[in-house]
Coordinates of C-alpha atoms and ligand atoms in Angstrom, one line a residue:
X121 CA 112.2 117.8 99.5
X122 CA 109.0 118.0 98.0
X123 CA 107.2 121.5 97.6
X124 CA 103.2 121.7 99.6
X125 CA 101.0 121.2 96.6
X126 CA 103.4 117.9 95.5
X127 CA 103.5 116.7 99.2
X128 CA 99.6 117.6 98.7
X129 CA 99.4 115.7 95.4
X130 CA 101.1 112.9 97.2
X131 CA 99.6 112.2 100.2
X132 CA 95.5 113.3 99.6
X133 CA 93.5 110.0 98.7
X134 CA 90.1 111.6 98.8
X135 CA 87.6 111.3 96.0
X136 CA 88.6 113.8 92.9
X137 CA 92.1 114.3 93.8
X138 CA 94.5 112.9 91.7
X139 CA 96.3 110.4 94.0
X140 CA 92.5 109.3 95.2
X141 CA 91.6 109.0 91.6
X142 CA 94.8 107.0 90.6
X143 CA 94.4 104.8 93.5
X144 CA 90.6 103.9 92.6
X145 CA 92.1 102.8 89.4
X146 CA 93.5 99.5 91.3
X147 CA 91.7 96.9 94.0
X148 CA 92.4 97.5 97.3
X149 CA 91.8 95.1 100.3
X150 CA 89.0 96.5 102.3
X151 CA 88.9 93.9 105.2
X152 CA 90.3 90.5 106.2
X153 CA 87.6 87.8 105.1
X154 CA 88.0 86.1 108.9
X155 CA 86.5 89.9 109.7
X156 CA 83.0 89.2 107.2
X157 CA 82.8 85.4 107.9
X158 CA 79.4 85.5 108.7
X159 CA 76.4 85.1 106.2
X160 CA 73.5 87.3 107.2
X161 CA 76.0 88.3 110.0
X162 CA 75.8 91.9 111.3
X163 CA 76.8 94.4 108.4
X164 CA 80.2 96.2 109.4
X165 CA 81.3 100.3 109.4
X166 CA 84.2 100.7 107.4
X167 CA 86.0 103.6 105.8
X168 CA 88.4 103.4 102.7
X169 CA 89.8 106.5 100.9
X170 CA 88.1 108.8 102.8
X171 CA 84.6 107.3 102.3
X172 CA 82.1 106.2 104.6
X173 CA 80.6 102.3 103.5
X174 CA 79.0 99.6 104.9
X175 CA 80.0 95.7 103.9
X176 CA 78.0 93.0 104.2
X177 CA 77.7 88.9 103.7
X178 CA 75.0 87.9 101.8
X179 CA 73.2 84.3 102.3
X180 CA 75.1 83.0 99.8
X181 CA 78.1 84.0 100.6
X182 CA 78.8 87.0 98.5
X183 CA 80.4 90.5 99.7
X184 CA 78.3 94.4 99.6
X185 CA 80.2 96.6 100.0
X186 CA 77.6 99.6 99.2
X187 CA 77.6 103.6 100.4
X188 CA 75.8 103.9 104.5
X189 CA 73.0 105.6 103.8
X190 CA 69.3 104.6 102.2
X191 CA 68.4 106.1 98.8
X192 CA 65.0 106.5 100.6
X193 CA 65.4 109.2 103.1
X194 CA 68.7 108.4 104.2
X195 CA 68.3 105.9 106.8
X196 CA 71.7 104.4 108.1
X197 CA 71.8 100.7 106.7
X198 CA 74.2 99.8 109.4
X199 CA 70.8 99.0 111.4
X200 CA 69.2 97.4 107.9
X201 CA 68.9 93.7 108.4
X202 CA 71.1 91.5 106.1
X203 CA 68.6 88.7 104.8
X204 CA 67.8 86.5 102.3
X205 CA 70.5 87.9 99.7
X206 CA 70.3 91.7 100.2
X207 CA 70.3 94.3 102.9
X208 CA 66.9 95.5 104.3
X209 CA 66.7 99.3 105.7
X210 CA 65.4 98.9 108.9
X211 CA 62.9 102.4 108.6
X212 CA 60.8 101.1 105.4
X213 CA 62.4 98.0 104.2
X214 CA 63.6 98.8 100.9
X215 CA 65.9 95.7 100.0
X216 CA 68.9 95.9 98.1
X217 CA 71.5 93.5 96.9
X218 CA 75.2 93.3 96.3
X219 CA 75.0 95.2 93.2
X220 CA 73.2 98.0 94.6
X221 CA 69.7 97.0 93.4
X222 CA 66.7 97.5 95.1
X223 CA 65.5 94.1 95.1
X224 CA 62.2 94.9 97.4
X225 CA 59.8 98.0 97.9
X226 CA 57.6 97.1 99.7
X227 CA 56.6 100.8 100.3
X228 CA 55.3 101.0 96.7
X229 CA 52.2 99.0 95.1
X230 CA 53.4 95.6 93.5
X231 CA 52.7 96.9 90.0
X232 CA 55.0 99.6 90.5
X233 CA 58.3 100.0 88.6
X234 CA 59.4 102.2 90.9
X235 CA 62.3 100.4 92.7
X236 CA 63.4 99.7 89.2
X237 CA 64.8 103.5 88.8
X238 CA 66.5 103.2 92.4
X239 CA 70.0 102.2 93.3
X240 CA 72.3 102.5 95.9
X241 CA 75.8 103.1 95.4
X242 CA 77.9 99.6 95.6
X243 CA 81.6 98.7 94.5
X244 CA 82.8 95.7 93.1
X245 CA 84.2 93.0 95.4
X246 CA 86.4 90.0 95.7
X247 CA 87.7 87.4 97.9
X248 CA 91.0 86.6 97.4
X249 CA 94.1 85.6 99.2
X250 CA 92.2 85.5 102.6
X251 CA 91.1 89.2 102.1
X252 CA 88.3 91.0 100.4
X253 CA 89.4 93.3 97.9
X254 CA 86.3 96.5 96.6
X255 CA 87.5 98.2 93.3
X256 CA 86.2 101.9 93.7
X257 CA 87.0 103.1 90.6
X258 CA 84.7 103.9 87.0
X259 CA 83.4 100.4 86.0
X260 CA 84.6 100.7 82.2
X261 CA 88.1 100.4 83.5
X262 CA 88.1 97.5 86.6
X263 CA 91.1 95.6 86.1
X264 CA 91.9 92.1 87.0
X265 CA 92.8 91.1 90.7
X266 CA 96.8 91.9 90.8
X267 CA 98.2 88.0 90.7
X268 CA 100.2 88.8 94.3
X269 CA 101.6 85.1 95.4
X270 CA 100.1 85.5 98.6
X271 CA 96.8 84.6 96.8
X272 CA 98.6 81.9 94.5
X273 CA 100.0 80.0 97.3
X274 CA 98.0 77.2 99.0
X275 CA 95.7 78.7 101.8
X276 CA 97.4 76.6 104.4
X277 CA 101.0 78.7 102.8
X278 CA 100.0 81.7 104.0
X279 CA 99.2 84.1 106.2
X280 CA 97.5 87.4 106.5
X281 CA 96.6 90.0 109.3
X282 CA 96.3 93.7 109.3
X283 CA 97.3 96.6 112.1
X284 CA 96.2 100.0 112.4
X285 CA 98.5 102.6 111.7
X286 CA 98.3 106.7 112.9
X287 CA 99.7 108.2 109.7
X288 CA 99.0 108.9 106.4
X289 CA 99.9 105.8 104.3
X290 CA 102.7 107.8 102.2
X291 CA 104.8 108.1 104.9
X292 CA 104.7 104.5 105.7
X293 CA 105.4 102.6 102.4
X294 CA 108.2 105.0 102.1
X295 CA 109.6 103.4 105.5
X296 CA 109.3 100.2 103.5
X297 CA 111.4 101.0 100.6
X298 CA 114.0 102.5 102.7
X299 CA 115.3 99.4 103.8
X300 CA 119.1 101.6 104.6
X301 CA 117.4 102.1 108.1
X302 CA 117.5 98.2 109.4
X303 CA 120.9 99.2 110.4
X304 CA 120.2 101.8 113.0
X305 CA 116.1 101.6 114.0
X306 CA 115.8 97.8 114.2
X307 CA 119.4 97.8 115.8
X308 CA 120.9 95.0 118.0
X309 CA 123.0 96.4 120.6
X310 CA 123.9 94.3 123.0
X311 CA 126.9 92.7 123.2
X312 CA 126.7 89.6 125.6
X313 CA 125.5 86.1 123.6
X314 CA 122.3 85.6 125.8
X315 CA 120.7 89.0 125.8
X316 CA 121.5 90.0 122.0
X317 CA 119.1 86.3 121.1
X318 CA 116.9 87.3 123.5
X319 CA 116.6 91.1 122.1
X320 CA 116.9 89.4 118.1
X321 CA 114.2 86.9 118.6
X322 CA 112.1 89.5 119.9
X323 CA 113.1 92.5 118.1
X324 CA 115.1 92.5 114.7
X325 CA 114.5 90.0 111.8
X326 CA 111.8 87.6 111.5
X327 CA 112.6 83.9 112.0
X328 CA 116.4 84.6 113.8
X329 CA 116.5 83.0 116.9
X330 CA 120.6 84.1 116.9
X331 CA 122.9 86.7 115.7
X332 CA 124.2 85.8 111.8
X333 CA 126.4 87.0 109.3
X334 CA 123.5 89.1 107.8
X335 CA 122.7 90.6 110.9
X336 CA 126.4 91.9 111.1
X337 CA 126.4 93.0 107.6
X338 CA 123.5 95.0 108.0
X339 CA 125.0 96.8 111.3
X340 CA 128.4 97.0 109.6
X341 CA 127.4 99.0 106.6
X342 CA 125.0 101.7 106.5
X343 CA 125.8 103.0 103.6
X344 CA 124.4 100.0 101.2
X345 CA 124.5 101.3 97.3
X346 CA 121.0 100.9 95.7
X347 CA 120.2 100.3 92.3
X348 CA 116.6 100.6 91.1
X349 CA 114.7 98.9 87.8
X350 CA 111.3 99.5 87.0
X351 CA 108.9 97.1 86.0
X352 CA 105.3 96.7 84.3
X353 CA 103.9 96.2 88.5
X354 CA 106.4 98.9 90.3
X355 CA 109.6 99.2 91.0
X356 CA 113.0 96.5 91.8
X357 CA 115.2 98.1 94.6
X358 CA 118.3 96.4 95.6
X359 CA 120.7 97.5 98.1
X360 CA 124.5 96.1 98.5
X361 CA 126.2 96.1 101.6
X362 CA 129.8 95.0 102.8
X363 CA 130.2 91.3 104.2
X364 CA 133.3 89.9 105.4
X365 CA 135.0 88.7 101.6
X366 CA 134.6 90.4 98.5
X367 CA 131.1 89.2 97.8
X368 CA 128.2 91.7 98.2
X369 CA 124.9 91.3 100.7
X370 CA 122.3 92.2 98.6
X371 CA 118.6 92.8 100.4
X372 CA 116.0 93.4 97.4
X373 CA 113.0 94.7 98.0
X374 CA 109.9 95.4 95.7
X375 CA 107.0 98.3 95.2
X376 CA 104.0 97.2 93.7
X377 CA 102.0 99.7 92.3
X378 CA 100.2 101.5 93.6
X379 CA 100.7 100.5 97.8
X380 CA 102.3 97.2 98.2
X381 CA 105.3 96.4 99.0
X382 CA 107.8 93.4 99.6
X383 CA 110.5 92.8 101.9
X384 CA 114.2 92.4 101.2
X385 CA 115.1 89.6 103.6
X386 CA 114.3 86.0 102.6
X387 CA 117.0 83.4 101.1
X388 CA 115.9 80.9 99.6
X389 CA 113.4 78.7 101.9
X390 CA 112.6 81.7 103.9
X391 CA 109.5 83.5 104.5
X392 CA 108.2 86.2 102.3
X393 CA 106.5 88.8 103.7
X394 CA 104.6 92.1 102.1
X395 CA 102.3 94.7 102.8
X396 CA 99.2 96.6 101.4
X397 CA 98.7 100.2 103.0
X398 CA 95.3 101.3 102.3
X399 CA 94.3 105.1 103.5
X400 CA 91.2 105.0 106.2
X401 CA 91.7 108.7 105.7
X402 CA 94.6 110.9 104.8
X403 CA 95.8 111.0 108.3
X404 CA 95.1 106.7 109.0
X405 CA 95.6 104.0 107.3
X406 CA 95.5 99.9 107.2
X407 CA 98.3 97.9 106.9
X408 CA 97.5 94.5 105.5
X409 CA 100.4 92.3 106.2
X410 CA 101.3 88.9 104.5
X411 CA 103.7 86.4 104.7
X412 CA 104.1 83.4 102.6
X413 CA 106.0 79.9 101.9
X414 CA 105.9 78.9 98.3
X415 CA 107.3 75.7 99.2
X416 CA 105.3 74.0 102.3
X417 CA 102.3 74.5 104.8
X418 CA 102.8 76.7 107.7
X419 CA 102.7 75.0 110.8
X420 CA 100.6 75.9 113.9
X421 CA 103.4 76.7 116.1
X422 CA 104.4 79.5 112.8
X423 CA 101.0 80.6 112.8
X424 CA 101.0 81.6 116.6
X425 CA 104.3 83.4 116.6
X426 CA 103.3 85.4 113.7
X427 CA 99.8 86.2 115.8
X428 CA 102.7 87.1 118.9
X429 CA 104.1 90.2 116.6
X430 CA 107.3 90.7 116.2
X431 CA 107.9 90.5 112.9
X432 CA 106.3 92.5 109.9
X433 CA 103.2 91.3 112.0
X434 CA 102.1 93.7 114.7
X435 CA 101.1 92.5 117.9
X436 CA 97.4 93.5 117.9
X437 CA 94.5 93.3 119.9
X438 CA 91.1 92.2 118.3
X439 CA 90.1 95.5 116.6
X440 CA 93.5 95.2 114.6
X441 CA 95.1 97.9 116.7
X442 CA 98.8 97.5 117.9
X443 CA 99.2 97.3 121.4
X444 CA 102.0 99.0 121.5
X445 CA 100.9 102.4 119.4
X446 CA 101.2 106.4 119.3
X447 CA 99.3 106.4 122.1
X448 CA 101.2 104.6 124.7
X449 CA 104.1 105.8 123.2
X450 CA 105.2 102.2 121.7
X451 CA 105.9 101.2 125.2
X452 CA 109.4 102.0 124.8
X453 CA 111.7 101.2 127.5
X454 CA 114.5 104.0 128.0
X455 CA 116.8 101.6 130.2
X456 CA 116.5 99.0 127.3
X457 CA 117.0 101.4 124.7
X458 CA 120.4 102.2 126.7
X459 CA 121.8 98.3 126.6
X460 CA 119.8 96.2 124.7
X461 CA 118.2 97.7 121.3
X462 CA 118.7 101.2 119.1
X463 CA 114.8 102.3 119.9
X464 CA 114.1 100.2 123.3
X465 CA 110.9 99.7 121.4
X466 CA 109.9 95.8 120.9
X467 CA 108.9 94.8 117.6
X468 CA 110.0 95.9 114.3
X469 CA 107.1 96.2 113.0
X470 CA 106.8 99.0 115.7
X471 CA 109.8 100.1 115.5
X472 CA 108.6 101.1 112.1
X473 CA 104.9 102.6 113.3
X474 CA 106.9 104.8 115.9
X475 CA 109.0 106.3 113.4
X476 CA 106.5 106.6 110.8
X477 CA 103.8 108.1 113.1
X478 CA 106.6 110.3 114.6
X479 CA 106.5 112.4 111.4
X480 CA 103.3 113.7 111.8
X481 CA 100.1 112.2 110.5
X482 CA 101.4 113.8 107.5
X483 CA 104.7 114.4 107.4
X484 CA 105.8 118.1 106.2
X485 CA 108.4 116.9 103.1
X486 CA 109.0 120.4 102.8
X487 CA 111.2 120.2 105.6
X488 CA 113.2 117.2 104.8
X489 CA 116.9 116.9 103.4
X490 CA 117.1 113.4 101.6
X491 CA 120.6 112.0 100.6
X492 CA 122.0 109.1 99.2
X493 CA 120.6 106.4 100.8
X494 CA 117.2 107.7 99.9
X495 CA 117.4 106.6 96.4
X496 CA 114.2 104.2 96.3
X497 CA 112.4 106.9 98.3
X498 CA 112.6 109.4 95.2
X499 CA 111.6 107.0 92.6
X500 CA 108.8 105.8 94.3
X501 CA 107.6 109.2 95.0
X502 CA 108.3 110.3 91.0
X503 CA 106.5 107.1 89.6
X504 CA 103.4 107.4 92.1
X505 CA 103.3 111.2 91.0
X506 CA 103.8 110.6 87.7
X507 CA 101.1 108.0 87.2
X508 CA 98.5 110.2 89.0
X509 CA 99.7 113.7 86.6
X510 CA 99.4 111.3 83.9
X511 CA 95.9 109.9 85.2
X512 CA 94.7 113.8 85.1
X513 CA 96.0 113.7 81.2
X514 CA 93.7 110.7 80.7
X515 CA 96.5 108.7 80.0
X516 CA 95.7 105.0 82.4
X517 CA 98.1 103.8 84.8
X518 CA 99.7 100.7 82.7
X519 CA 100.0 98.9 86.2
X520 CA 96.4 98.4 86.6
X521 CA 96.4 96.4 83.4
X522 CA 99.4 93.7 83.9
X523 CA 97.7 92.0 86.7
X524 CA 99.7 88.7 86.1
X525 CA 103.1 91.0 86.5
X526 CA 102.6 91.3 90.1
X527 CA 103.5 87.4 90.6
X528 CA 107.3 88.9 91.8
X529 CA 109.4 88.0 95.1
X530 CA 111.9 89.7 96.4
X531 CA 114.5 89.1 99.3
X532 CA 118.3 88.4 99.7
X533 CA 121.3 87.1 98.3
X534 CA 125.2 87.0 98.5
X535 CA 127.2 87.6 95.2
X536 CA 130.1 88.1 93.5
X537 CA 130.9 91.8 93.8
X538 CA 131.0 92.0 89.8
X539 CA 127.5 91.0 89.6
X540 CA 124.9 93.7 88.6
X541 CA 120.9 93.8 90.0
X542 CA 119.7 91.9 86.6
X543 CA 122.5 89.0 87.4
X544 CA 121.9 88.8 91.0
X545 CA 118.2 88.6 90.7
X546 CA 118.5 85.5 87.9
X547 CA 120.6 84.4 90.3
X548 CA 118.0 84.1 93.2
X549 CA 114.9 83.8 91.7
X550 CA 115.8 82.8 88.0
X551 CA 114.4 85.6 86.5
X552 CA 116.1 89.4 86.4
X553 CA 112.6 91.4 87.6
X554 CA 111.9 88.5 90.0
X555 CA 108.9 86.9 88.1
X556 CA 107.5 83.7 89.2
X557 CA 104.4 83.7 87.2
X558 CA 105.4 80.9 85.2
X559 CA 105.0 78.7 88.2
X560 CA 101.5 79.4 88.4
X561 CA 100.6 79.2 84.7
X562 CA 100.2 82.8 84.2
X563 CA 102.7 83.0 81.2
X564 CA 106.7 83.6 80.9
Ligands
FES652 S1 65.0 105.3 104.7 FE1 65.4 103.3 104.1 S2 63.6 102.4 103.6 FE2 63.1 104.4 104.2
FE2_653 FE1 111.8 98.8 109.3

């Protein structure tokens, strides 16, 4: 339970708020590159944090991403023309480039210094990892790009989308890190061979085209005991459940500050998949989702199922929106939600957007009762809170600066039941917090 003015402090991303301030403090993906590809294309709309901006793809192949309206008289450059390296209002032609420079005046007499003393307000981008990431924080403290592995792997080793979500962005990474619920919402019910595949594939864990132990697991204990470690980057949250021995099924999941997260599914070989929620607005946000294989290309046939949904992939249509969404009520099917599944919803990736959306676009915490199993919940909520108090104090978020500390995995793992988190995690990935850094040169 969380009293107004914390739920307030937690979920309010706008400009001069503390969470907006702590979040400006890290890059954020702001589109998908395959949404800019053009040079000189047509500028796009987009909204971030509450603020209006306008992004753009510059002759040589550079990213604006700059405030909408003209430092003249406050024309929208939406209608400017992108050309030859800058943006041109379209009402006087006052140029300006990437930075935020006015490049051309042509308003003013050549001698004139007068476009010298004019700027328009422009972020700091990059390309990275297929996306484009805008740093909308005070210049003096941009950090370096956070050294995810979806932007270490090979291009042709990933893959990256995004979906549209109708709730505030709290509510939704906190779906992510309470991965206790894959027992009931993303639920398997049926009990003859052919429809449970059929329902699996479809609806419950990525990359299972039939029922196996870990599926079982998972339904047989909902009651999994977490144990949480922080780290330089976020947090390490690992959850034990029951299997048929002594051993213990352990899905590890991971929180990246300040609004990524990993899933807790992939064994060795597997796919890893994460997400980036970035607020549109306090009530919207963007999911960026990822997945990843260290080891090997992805194939074509991999590429189209991920398009197909079903996974942490929506199934979108081409503005990025879910087609099954709040407003079509998920398409949820009460007769299969009877036989076949626990939500008769298909997809868990909207399974999750009902639920999350469900709560209101900003769920009331007030009102809530949390228990056991809502461990990772908490200590997300108390280190997000924390860093943005201690922002207000003046005192820096110390994830923004340990950029080569976000090159962590996280996923699943069978052990021996006296094994704690630190041994099972050397166990799977060789290194207690999950680091993989070393693989790419960025230091043990
Ligand atoms: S309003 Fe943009 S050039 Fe005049
Ligand atoms: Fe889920």
């Amino acid at each position: 339970m969380l009293s107004q003015a914390d739920n307030e402090l937690l979920t309010r991303s706008g400009k001069g708020t503390p969470m907006g301030e702590l979040l400006r403090r890290f890059w954020m993906p702001a589109l998908l590159s395959a949404e800019l590809s053009e040079r000189d294309g047509p500028p796009r709309k987009i909204k971030l944090l509450g603020e209006d901006l306008i992004a753009f793809r510059t002759s040589d192949g550079r990213v604006g991403i700059v405030e909408p309206h003209c430092p003249h008289r406050g024309a929208g450059l939406y209608y400017g023309r992108n050309e030859e390296c800058g943006l041109r209002c379209a009402f006087h032609g006052w140029k300006f480039d990437v930075d935020g420079n006015c490049v051309d005046l042509p308003t003013s007499p050549p001698e004139s210094n007068y476009k010298d003393t004019i700027k328009l307000l422009a972020y700091p981008t990059r390309e990275w990892g297929d996306m484009i990431w805008v740093y909308m924080g005070p210049k003096d403290r941009m950090p370096e790009l956070p050294q995810l592995e979806i932007g270490l792997v090979p291009t042709a080793s990933r893959y990256v989308t995004k979906k549209w979500q109708d709730c505030n962005w709290v509510q939704s990474v906190e779906g992510a890190l309470d991965t206790a619920h894959f027992s009931f919402l993303h639920a398997v019910l049926a009990k003859d061979e052919a429809t449970a595949r059929a329902a699996l594939a479809k609806a419950a864990i990525a990359d299972q085209s039939k029922p196996d132990d870990r599926i079982r697991w998972i339904h047989n204990d909902p009651r999994p005991r977490f144990t949480i470690h922080g780290h330089d980057a976020g947090l390490l949250i690992g959850a034990a459940r029951k299997t048929d021995s002594a051993d213990l099924y352990w899905r590890i999941s991971q929180f990246l500050m300040p609004n990524h997260a990993y899933t807790p599914t992939a064994f060795p070989g597997e796919i890893y998949y994460g997400q980036c929620w970035v607020p549109v607005d306090d009530l919207t946000c963007w999911i960026y989702t990822y997945c990843w294989q260290p080891d090997r290309p992805f194939s074509n046939a991999e590429r189209v199922k991920f398009d197909g949904g079903f996974n942490v992939h929506a199934e979108v249509d081409a503005n990025y929106v879910p087609l099954r969404n709040l407003s079509n009520d998920y398409l949820i099917d009460r007769k299969v939600q009877k036989t076949d599944t626990f939500t008769g919803i298909e997809g868990v990736s909207e399974q999750d957007a009902a639920i999350q959306d469900s709560m209101g676009p900003i769920q009331d915490r007030r009102r809530e009762h949390l228990g056991l199993t809502d461990v990772g919940v908490v200590e997300f909520r108390k280190l997000l809170m924390g860093a943005a108090r201690a922002l207000g104090n003046g005192e820096e978020p110390k994830a923004a600066q340990t950029a080569s500390r976000y090159a962590v995995r996280a996923g699943g793992w069978v052990a021996a039941p006296d094994k704690n988190l630190d041994a099972v995690m050397t166990e799977r990935f060789g290194h207690r917090r999950g680091y993989v850094g070393g693989q790419y040169g960025l230091g043990d």
